[in-house]
Amino acid sequence: MPELLSVNGLRIEATSYAPGEAPKTVTLVDGVSFSVEKGKVLGLIGESGAGKSTIGLSALAYGRGGARITGGEVKLNGTDILALGRAGIRGLRGSKVCYVAQSAAAAFNPAHRLGEQVIEASLRHGIMSRAEAEKRALHLFTILGLPNPETFGKRFPHQVSGGQLQRAMTAMALCPNPELIVFDEPTTALDVTTQIDVLAAIKHAIEETHTAALYITHDLAVVAQIADDIMVLRHGKTVEYGSTRQIIEAPREDYTRALVSVRQTARPEAVDQSSPVLTIDHVSASYGNGFKVLHDISLTLPKGQTLAIVGESGSGKSTLARVITGLLPPTEGRIRFDGAELPRTLKGRSKEQLRRIQMIYQMADTAMNPRQTVREIIGRPISFYEGIHGAKKTERVRQLLDQIEMGDRFLDRYPAELSGGQKQRVAIARALAARPELILCDEPTSALDPLVAEGILKLLLKLQEDTHVSYVFITHDIAIVRAIADSVAVMHRGRLVRFGPKSTALSPPFDDYTDLLLKSVPEMEIGWLEKVLATRRMESAGN
Amino acid sequence: MAAAGQPAAPVHDAATGGLAAGGIPPATPADPSAPVSGSPLSGPSMSGPNAWRRFVRRHPLAGLILQRLGLSVALLFAVSVMIFGGIEALPGDFATTYLGQSATPQAVANIRADLGLDRPVTTRYFEWLGGALQGDFGTSWASRNSVSEQIGKRLGNSLFLAFFAALVSIPLAVGLGMLAVQYRNRLPDKIINIVSLAAISLPEFFVGYLLIMVFAVQYGVATFPATVYDGMGFLDRLSAIALPVATLVLVVLAHMMRMTRAAILNVMSSAYVETAELKGLSAFRIIARHAAPNAVAPVVNVIALNLAYLVVGVVVVEVVFVYPGMGQYMVDAVTVRDMPVVQACGLIFAAFYIFLNMAADIIAILANPRLRHPR
C-alpha cells in the first residue's frame, strides 16, 4: 500500500505573550513522525495540550492562533505541502484534505443553508458541477443517516440538532471526495446516545468512500472503535505508536497504561439510608415562558453520601440543581434540608441556609473572577459567611489550599495562571470555605482530561471522608457514577426515570432509557461498536 | 438638539436586548406581548393578549417588527411630551423677548393672549399634537408664516445634503472597513486607520474651514458659500454642496469604518471563518460571504446613528457653509423664542432618530437567520 500522508520530524512552535513577561517561543509539537496509508484511519490521542489538533491541522498546512510549522516535512502523495505556496495550499484545503471540527455548531456559518455550505468547497475548487455536488450531498446525507436527506440541505444550522450538525459536517468534509479527512474530536461535544450514532455514521462513510482519516480524540475507547493505528501523544511528543490492538491490549508505556485503565475505578456504596440531608418532594419547575422543564421529581440523599444525577443535555439535571439552590423557584413541591423546609427562592433564604449549600460548576474558568487572586477567591466566602478577616482568614485559606493539595505558592496567582485541574481545585476550595453540608457538583470534571478528572474525583472522595460533606453530583458519564456514587438518579426529558442505590440502579432489569444510556457508553474494547450495532439490528429485526 | 439626541438611547438599548433574547426564539415572542398589546398599533383586529400571543407564535418575525413599530410610536409620543414640557419650563418667553425693553405688563399680557398662551398647558399640548399629527405645526410667532411650509423647504435641503453625504460615506466606510480587515495590521490598514482617526479628531468646523481655504480660496475649484435657493438647477446644487458633503463624509466616515472593521474582525475569529479558510476559499470570498452577513447587525446600527447625525446634527456644518437647512432654522428660532418652530424642529429631529434606529433594529432582526427561519 502506498503512503498517502507521511509526516517526518514535525516541529510546531508558537509565540506566547504572557502578561507581564517578554514574549517567548513555545514548542507545541516536537519531532513527531507518522504515516497514513490510503483508506486507513490513524487515531491521535492525548490530553489537551498534547498537540493533537495542532498536528491534525498541519495536514492542511494550517496553524491555529499563530502556531507555525518550523521543522520537518508533511508529504501528501509524495509532495511536501509545506513547500507549496499560498495558492497551492488553498488548492489543497477543501479538495484533497478536509477538516471536521469539534463543535459543528460553531463551525457552520449561521447565515447560510447547510446544503450550500456542504457543496461550497466542491464548487469553488471546480471539482464538480452544482448538479453533481447536490447529488453527492444527497448521497452523503443518506449514508450518514440524516432525516429527510432530500430537504436537509435547505435547513439552517440552528434548525437541526447537534448530532445532525456533526454528521452534516462530516458530509461537508466528504463532499469534494478528499483523500484525507482530519476529524478533530467530532463526537466529544455530543451525548453518549448521540455519539454512538455519529460514530457509526462516520465509520460507515469512511468505509464507503475509502477515504483515509486522522481521528483526533482524548477518549481511547472511542478511537479504538474506528482507528487502524493509534498514536499516543503527550506534551507534543510521541509516547507510543502502534496498531490499535497493540495499544489497547498490550500498551508498552506507563502513560498509555494509565489511559487504558483510567475508567476502571469503582467504590462500594454506603448502605446507611437514615438521616437524610436533602429531600426533594414532588418538585416541578418551569421557565418563564411556561415551558415545563422538571416533572414531579422526588429524591432523597442521606448525610455524608453522594447522589449522582445522570442524564443527557436537556434532561433537566442542571435545572434541578438550580431549583435546589433557589435560583429557580419550583412551581410545585417542596425541598427539605436537614429536616427543615427550605424557602423556595434565593431571596427567602437566610445567610446560614445559603452557607450550608455550595456549588461547583463545570467551567471553573467562567465561575471565577479573572481579576481576583486565589487568596481573594477562596477568602471571600470566609469573610462573607463567618466575618473572619486578616491573618486568621489567610490561615484558613492556607489550610484549604492544603486540603486541595495545592499549597501556599498559589496564594497570589490569578486563575489564568492555573491549569484546568488546578482551577477546578480552587473552585472546590471556595465551596469548602463556607463549611457546607451539601455541595452541588455540576459536571465538575467533564471539561477536564481523563487523568486530571480522576485526580479531582479522588480529591472529592477524600474530602467527603474528612468532612462528611454530602454531594449531589451531576454528570453524563456512567464511569464517574460507578466511581463515586452511593445512589443514582437517571433523568430523561425532565423526568426521573430511575432512582435507587447504585447497585440496584445500575443492574438489570433496566427501563428502556437507562438500558440505551448504559449500552451507549464506549468500552475499551475493539469491535465494541459493531457488537452494539449488531445487537440493535437484531432487536429491531425482532420487533 | 439635546432633546432630539436623547431619545436615541432607549431605542438602541431595546434593540440589543431584543436581539440577545432572539437567540432563543420561543422566549422572545412571549416577552413582548405585554407591553405592546396596549400600544396603538395592536389595533382592533388582534385585541386581547391571547390573540396577540397566538399571532406572535405563528409569525414571530412579524411580531417582533410590529413590536418595534409600536415601541417607536409610543416613544415618539413620549418625546412630544418632553419637548413640549421642556419648552414650557424654559425661563423667559416670546412676549418679553419680542417687546424687549419696552415691555409693559399690559403689552406682554396682550401678546400672550394673542398667541393663546393664557390657556391651560394641556389644552395647548393637545391642540399642538393634533395639528402636528395632520402635518400642521402652526404659525411662526416671529414671521407669521406657516411653520410646515418653511420646514418643508428646509427639511428638503437638509435631506438633500444628508442623502449625498450618506451616498458617499456609507459605501466608502464599509469598503474601507473590509479593506482594512483584508490587510489587517499591514500598511493599508494602518493608513486607513490613521487618516480616519485624524479626520474624526478634528472638529467639523475646522475641517470645513480647511476645505474652504484649500478648494474654494486657493484653487477656486469649489463653490462657497454653499447657499441654495428655489429654482436652482440640480447640477448647480450639487456643486454648491460639494464642500459640506466632503466635510460631513470626513466626520462620519471614521466611526462607521472602524465599526465595520471591528465587527468583521470579531466575526473573523469565529470557528466558521476557520472552516471557510480550511475549505481553501479566497480571502475575498471569506470576508464577503462568510464574515459580512454576520456583521450586519452592529454595522447597521452604527450606520443608522450616523445617518441620524447627518440629518440632525449638522448645525455647525450648515452654519459654516451658510446652508439653509433645518439646523440653522432651529437655532434661529431658539434665539427669538419662536416656540412653534422649535417644537416642530425638535419633533421632526426626534422622529428621524427614532425612525432610523427602528429601521436599524428591523434590518438587524431580518439579518438574523434564527429569527427569519424559526425552527
GROMACS .gro file of C-alpha atoms in nm, chain A residues 57 60 62 64 90 93-95 97 99 106-113 116-118 120-121 124-125 156 158-161 169 172 289, chain B residues 25-27 30 186 270-283 285 289-291 293-294 367 369-375:
model
   66
   57LEU     CA    1  -0.418   2.088   1.120
   60LEU     CA    2  -0.381   2.121   0.593
   62TYR     CA    3  -0.269   2.544   0.885
   64ARG     CA    4  -0.424   2.795   1.460
   90ARG     CA    5  -0.555   2.684  -0.093
   93ARG     CA    6  -0.760   2.262   0.151
   94GLY     CA    7  -1.118   2.163   0.094
   95SER     CA    8  -1.036   1.946  -0.204
   97VAL     CA    9  -0.768   1.733   0.262
   99TYR     CA   10  -1.141   1.905   0.824
  106ALA     CA   11  -1.977   2.684   1.581
  107ALA     CA   12  -1.814   2.565   1.261
  108PHE     CA   13  -2.120   2.611   1.042
  109ASN     CA   14  -2.194   2.964   0.929
  110PRO     CA   15  -2.528   3.059   1.089
  111ALA     CA   16  -2.617   3.282   0.792
  112HIS     CA   17  -2.625   3.017   0.519
  113ARG     CA   18  -2.817   2.700   0.449
  116GLU     CA   19  -2.487   2.545   0.032
  117GLN     CA   20  -2.209   2.510   0.287
  118VAL     CA   21  -2.170   2.138   0.225
  120GLU     CA   22  -1.929   2.510  -0.138
  121ALA     CA   23  -1.576   2.368  -0.143
  124ARG     CA   24  -1.520   2.661  -0.557
  125HIS     CA   25  -1.242   2.418  -0.640
  156PHE     CA   26  -3.018   2.643   0.854
  158HIS     CA   27  -2.985   2.637   1.408
  159GLN     CA   28  -3.273   2.429   1.278
  160VAL     CA   29  -3.109   2.089   1.332
  161SER     CA   30  -2.975   1.908   1.637
  169MET     CA   31  -2.003   1.848   0.895
  172MET     CA   32  -1.923   1.863   0.414
  289ASN     CA   33  -4.248   3.119   2.925
  568PRO     CA   34  -3.697   3.202   1.968
  569PRO     CA   35  -3.969   3.070   2.200
  570ALA     CA   36  -3.871   3.313   2.475
  573ALA     CA   37  -4.366   3.559   2.478
  729ARG     CA   38  -0.036   4.579   0.749
  813SER     CA   39  -1.509   3.266   1.478
  814ALA     CA   40  -1.495   2.896   1.407
  815TYR     CA   41  -1.700   2.915   1.088
  816VAL     CA   42  -1.449   3.152   0.931
  817GLU     CA   43  -1.177   2.900   1.015
  818THR     CA   44  -1.394   2.639   0.844
  819ALA     CA   45  -1.415   2.862   0.537
  820GLU     CA   46  -1.039   2.906   0.543
  821LEU     CA   47  -0.989   2.530   0.569
  822LYS     CA   48  -1.215   2.491   0.265
  823GLY     CA   49  -0.947   2.675   0.071
  824LEU     CA   50  -1.169   2.971  -0.015
  825SER     CA   51  -1.021   3.302  -0.127
  826ALA     CA   52  -0.976   3.580   0.125
  828ARG     CA   53  -1.496   3.526  -0.052
  832ARG     CA   54  -1.975   3.569   0.203
  833HIS     CA   55  -1.887   3.424   0.541
  834ALA     CA   56  -1.800   3.722   0.759
  836PRO     CA   57  -2.357   3.865   0.664
  837ASN     CA   58  -2.289   3.802   1.031
  910ALA     CA   59  -3.040   3.968   0.919
  912PRO     CA   60  -3.134   3.372   1.037
  913ARG     CA   61  -3.265   3.236   1.368
  914LEU     CA   62  -3.549   3.487   1.358
  915ARG     CA   63  -3.602   3.470   0.983
  916HIS     CA   64  -3.622   3.090   0.981
  917PRO     CA   65  -3.754   2.971   1.316
  918ARG     CA   66  -3.714   2.604   1.394
   0.00000   0.00000   0.00000
